[in-house]
Short mmCIF file of C-alpha atoms and ligand atoms in Angstrom, two decimals:
data_model
loop_
_atom_site.label_atom_id
_atom_site.label_comp_id
_atom_site.label_asym_id
_atom_site.label_seq_id
_atom_site.Cartn_x
_atom_site.Cartn_y
_atom_site.Cartn_z
CA MET O 1 108.26 115.80 70.02
CA ALA O 2 106.26 117.40 72.82
CA GLN O 3 108.35 117.80 75.97
CA ASP O 4 106.21 115.40 77.99
CA SER O 5 105.56 112.73 75.44
CA TYR O 6 107.19 109.36 76.06
CA THR O 7 107.74 106.51 73.66
CA LEU O 8 108.91 103.14 74.96
CA TYR O 9 110.56 100.79 72.46
CA GLY O 10 110.54 97.25 73.66
CA SER O 11 109.47 93.64 73.54
CA PHE O 12 106.79 92.02 75.67
CA LEU O 13 109.18 89.19 76.35
CA SER O 14 111.83 91.39 77.81
CA ALA O 15 112.32 91.95 81.58
CA PRO O 16 114.42 95.12 81.10
CA THR O 17 111.51 96.47 79.05
CA TYR O 18 109.07 95.57 81.81
CA LYS O 19 111.30 97.41 84.26
CA VAL O 20 110.84 100.67 82.41
CA ALA O 21 107.09 100.01 81.76
CA LEU O 22 106.64 99.38 85.48
CA MET O 23 108.45 102.59 86.44
CA LEU O 24 106.29 104.57 83.96
CA GLY O 25 103.16 103.03 85.44
CA LEU O 26 104.20 103.80 88.99
CA CYS O 27 104.92 107.35 88.00
CA ASP O 28 101.60 107.62 86.34
CA ILE O 29 103.14 108.49 83.03
CA LYS O 30 101.28 107.57 79.84
CA PHE O 31 103.50 106.39 77.01
CA ALA O 32 103.38 105.36 73.40
CA TYR O 33 104.80 101.93 72.67
CA ARG O 34 106.67 100.53 69.69
CA HIS O 35 107.31 96.87 69.56
CA ILE O 36 110.75 95.84 68.47
CA ASP O 37 110.72 92.31 66.97
CA LEU O 38 113.84 90.70 68.26
CA ALA O 39 113.17 87.40 66.39
CA LYS O 40 113.07 89.27 63.07
CA GLY O 41 116.29 91.17 64.01
CA GLN O 42 114.58 94.64 64.08
CA HIS O 43 116.85 95.61 66.99
CA ARG O 44 119.77 95.50 64.58
CA SER O 45 118.11 97.61 61.87
CA PRO O 46 119.75 100.96 61.05
CA GLU O 47 116.51 102.74 62.09
CA TYR O 48 116.56 101.13 65.50
CA LEU O 49 120.31 101.46 65.96
CA ALA O 50 119.83 105.19 65.54
CA ILE O 51 117.62 105.08 68.59
CA ASN O 52 119.58 102.51 70.73
CA ARG O 53 123.27 102.24 69.67
CA TYR O 54 123.54 99.05 71.68
CA GLY O 55 120.95 97.24 69.57
CA GLN O 56 118.85 96.21 72.54
CA VAL O 57 115.47 96.82 74.11
CA PRO O 58 114.38 98.90 75.84
CA ALA O 59 114.83 102.46 74.72
CA LEU O 60 112.82 105.46 75.84
CA ALA O 61 112.34 108.57 73.78
CA HIS O 62 111.58 111.74 75.78
CA ASP O 63 112.18 115.47 75.36
CA GLY O 64 114.25 115.01 72.18
CA ARG O 65 116.54 112.26 73.82
CA ASN O 66 116.77 108.61 73.06
CA LEU O 67 117.65 106.98 76.35
CA CYS O 68 118.93 103.37 76.61
CA GLN O 69 120.03 100.92 79.20
CA SER O 70 117.09 100.21 81.54
CA ASP O 71 118.73 101.24 84.78
CA ALA O 72 120.03 104.51 83.31
CA ILE O 73 116.39 105.10 82.14
CA LEU O 74 115.11 104.48 85.66
CA SER O 75 117.68 107.05 86.98
CA TYR O 76 116.56 109.56 84.39
CA LEU O 77 112.95 109.08 85.28
CA ALA O 78 113.65 109.37 88.92
CA GLU O 79 115.45 112.60 88.47
CA THR O 80 113.01 114.21 86.03
CA THR O 81 109.88 113.14 87.86
CA GLY O 82 111.23 113.50 91.40
CA LYS O 83 109.79 110.04 92.16
CA PHE O 84 111.47 106.89 93.46
CA GLY O 85 114.90 108.54 93.55
CA GLY O 86 115.36 108.31 97.36
CA ALA O 87 116.81 111.01 99.60
CA PRO O 88 119.97 112.71 98.42
CA ALA O 89 122.09 110.81 101.04
CA GLU O 90 120.78 107.53 99.60
CA ARG O 91 121.57 108.13 95.89
CA TRP O 92 124.94 106.31 95.88
CA THR O 93 123.50 103.30 97.68
CA ILE O 94 120.75 103.18 95.09
CA GLN O 95 123.36 103.25 92.36
CA GLU O 96 125.22 100.40 94.00
CA TRP O 97 121.97 98.36 93.84
CA LEU O 98 121.40 99.11 90.14
CA HIS O 99 124.92 97.89 89.42
CA TRP O 100 124.46 94.82 91.47
CA GLU O 101 121.19 94.06 89.71
CA VAL O 102 122.92 94.24 86.30
CA ASP O 103 126.01 92.33 87.42
CA ARG O 104 124.54 89.63 89.66
CA LEU O 105 120.75 89.40 89.47
CA TYR O 106 119.96 89.95 85.78
CA PRO O 107 122.30 87.33 84.14
CA GLY O 108 121.10 84.41 86.30
CA MET O 109 117.47 85.26 86.34
CA SER O 110 117.04 86.23 82.71
CA ARG O 111 119.08 83.27 81.25
CA THR O 112 117.48 80.73 83.63
CA ARG O 113 114.01 81.95 82.37
CA PHE O 114 115.13 82.06 78.78
CA TYR O 115 116.73 78.53 78.81
CA THR O 116 113.83 77.03 80.76
CA LYS O 117 111.00 78.60 78.84
CA PHE O 118 112.26 78.99 75.28
CA LEU O 119 115.47 77.23 74.51
CA LYS O 120 116.67 73.90 76.01
CA PRO O 121 120.52 74.00 76.10
CA GLU O 122 122.88 71.26 77.41
CA PRO O 123 122.28 70.72 81.16
CA PRO O 124 125.53 72.29 82.32
CA VAL O 125 124.61 75.61 80.68
CA LEU O 126 121.22 75.86 82.42
CA ASP O 127 122.78 74.67 85.73
CA THR O 128 125.37 77.42 85.66
CA TYR O 129 122.78 80.11 85.24
CA ARG O 130 120.34 78.49 87.75
CA LYS O 131 123.15 78.43 90.38
CA MET O 132 123.91 82.03 89.63
CA ALA O 133 120.20 82.97 90.03
CA GLU O 134 119.81 80.97 93.25
CA THR O 135 122.84 82.70 94.76
CA ALA O 136 121.63 86.16 93.77
CA LEU O 137 118.15 85.46 95.22
CA ASP O 138 119.71 84.17 98.51
CA ASP O 139 121.81 87.29 98.69
CA LEU O 140 118.83 89.58 98.01
CA ASN O 141 116.86 87.76 100.65
CA ARG O 142 119.71 88.27 103.16
CA PHE O 143 120.13 91.90 102.22
CA LEU O 144 116.45 92.61 102.76
CA GLY O 145 116.74 90.81 106.15
CA GLY O 146 113.39 92.18 107.64
CA LYS O 147 113.68 95.53 105.92
CA GLN O 148 110.68 96.98 104.06
CA TRP O 149 112.69 98.42 101.16
CA LEU O 150 116.23 97.99 99.84
CA VAL O 151 117.39 101.58 100.56
CA GLY O 152 115.90 104.00 103.09
CA SER O 153 112.31 104.05 104.25
CA GLY O 154 110.37 104.04 100.99
CA PRO O 155 110.35 102.33 97.59
CA THR O 156 112.97 103.48 95.13
CA ILE O 157 114.30 102.59 91.65
CA ALA O 158 116.55 100.01 93.37
CA ASP O 159 113.40 98.11 94.40
CA ILE O 160 111.79 98.59 90.95
CA ALA O 161 114.89 97.31 89.07
CA CYS O 162 115.41 94.24 91.25
CA TYR O 163 111.65 93.44 91.44
CA ALA O 164 111.33 93.36 87.63
CA MET O 165 114.07 90.70 87.57
CA VAL O 166 112.80 88.72 90.52
CA GLN O 167 109.35 88.33 89.21
CA GLN O 168 110.64 86.05 86.37
CA ALA O 169 111.35 83.42 88.94
CA HIS O 170 108.25 81.41 88.16
CA ASP O 171 109.19 81.10 84.40
CA GLY O 172 112.59 79.93 85.39
CA GLN O 173 111.19 77.38 87.87
CA LEU O 174 112.98 79.19 90.69
CA ASP O 175 111.18 78.77 94.02
CA LEU O 176 110.81 81.93 96.12
CA SER O 177 108.63 80.44 98.80
CA ALA O 178 111.40 79.88 101.27
CA ARG O 179 112.72 83.30 100.76
CA ARG O 180 110.31 85.05 103.03
CA ASP O 181 111.83 88.52 102.89
CA ILE O 182 111.69 88.52 99.14
CA THR O 183 108.02 87.40 99.00
CA ALA O 184 106.96 89.99 101.55
CA TRP O 185 108.87 92.72 99.62
CA CYS O 186 107.27 91.65 96.32
CA LYS O 187 103.84 92.04 97.92
CA ARG O 188 104.72 95.52 99.08
CA ILE O 189 105.77 96.53 95.47
CA GLU O 190 102.59 94.90 94.06
CA ALA O 191 100.48 97.04 96.46
CA LEU O 192 101.93 100.40 95.20
CA PRO O 193 99.49 102.74 93.34
CA GLY O 194 100.00 102.33 89.58
CA TYR O 195 101.58 98.87 89.94
CA MET O 196 100.94 96.61 86.85
CA PRO O 197 102.00 92.97 86.45
CA TRP O 198 104.08 92.12 83.43
CA ALA O 199 101.22 90.96 81.21
CA GLN O 200 99.25 94.12 81.89
CA ALA O 201 102.19 96.61 81.68
CA MET O 202 103.50 95.29 78.41
CA PRO O 203 101.74 95.91 75.15
CA LYS O 204 102.12 93.22 72.50
CA MET O 205 101.85 95.72 69.56
CA ASP O 206 102.44 99.40 68.82
CA ARG O 207 100.07 101.78 70.57
CA ASP O 208 99.83 105.55 71.05
CA ALA O 209 99.86 107.14 74.43
CA ALA O 210 96.54 106.55 76.15
N1 GSH Z 1 121.63 96.14 79.95
C1 GSH Z 1 120.49 96.18 79.04
C2 GSH Z 1 120.08 94.80 78.73
C3 GSH Z 1 118.98 94.80 77.78
C4 GSH Z 1 118.72 93.37 77.16
O1 GSH Z 1 119.44 92.44 77.51
N2 GSH Z 1 117.80 93.32 76.21
C5 GSH Z 1 117.57 92.15 75.44
C6 GSH Z 1 116.14 91.71 75.52
S1 GSH Z 1 115.68 91.28 77.17
C7 GSH Z 1 117.97 92.40 74.02
O2 GSH Z 1 117.67 93.45 73.50
N3 GSH Z 1 118.43 91.40 73.38
C8 GSH Z 1 118.88 91.50 72.00
C9 GSH Z 1 120.37 91.46 71.89
O3 GSH Z 1 121.09 91.75 72.83
O4 GSH Z 1 120.86 91.28 70.71
C10 GSH Z 1 119.39 97.03 79.71
O5 GSH Z 1 119.26 96.90 80.89
O6 GSH Z 1 118.71 97.77 78.95
#
């Protein structure tokens, strides 16, 4: 594989895949795409498990490596491209945000979306995840508190990771309108050069690097 060729393995329904596709777009990196059909169990096939040992999407192949876990992929891209990694003194705070996103934001947002849009579980199940999502969104709004970006004076992978989760709110019928710091922050991210909304960033089928 050529050193600067990138292949993203993912699913167009997956927010963690969008997170990586968004980062690649913002870094102006062209990538080949391989669709992994979760409904058909392709993520558990021996071929795919050789790429992502966790049997999940996304994965990113680059420079002879198969990278997995979306936030680890963002950290790798920030380091190798020199973009969105923040100042050296900010790196640990950025890592805190990535861990918070996986721990607090992702579970509530993704499951509220999944259970609202695709599967209709018993009400207590959906209510539990909805409450988790609402609390995380309130916390994010409070953390932003008039700031432009989550860490420092410019956009970083902390913003990209959290944004990819927050923008599922509509599908989960979660209302952002009263959370003014979040809506203003989303607009700032959407104005960055190379930004692509989910539907545009995520191919529905395999494609080679453009
Ligand atoms: N922590 C992982 C989560 C990835 C994840 O949850 N992927 C889902 C699709 S959105 C998946 O592959 N689900 C199939 C499975 O877990 O069996 C990451 O950030 O990459």
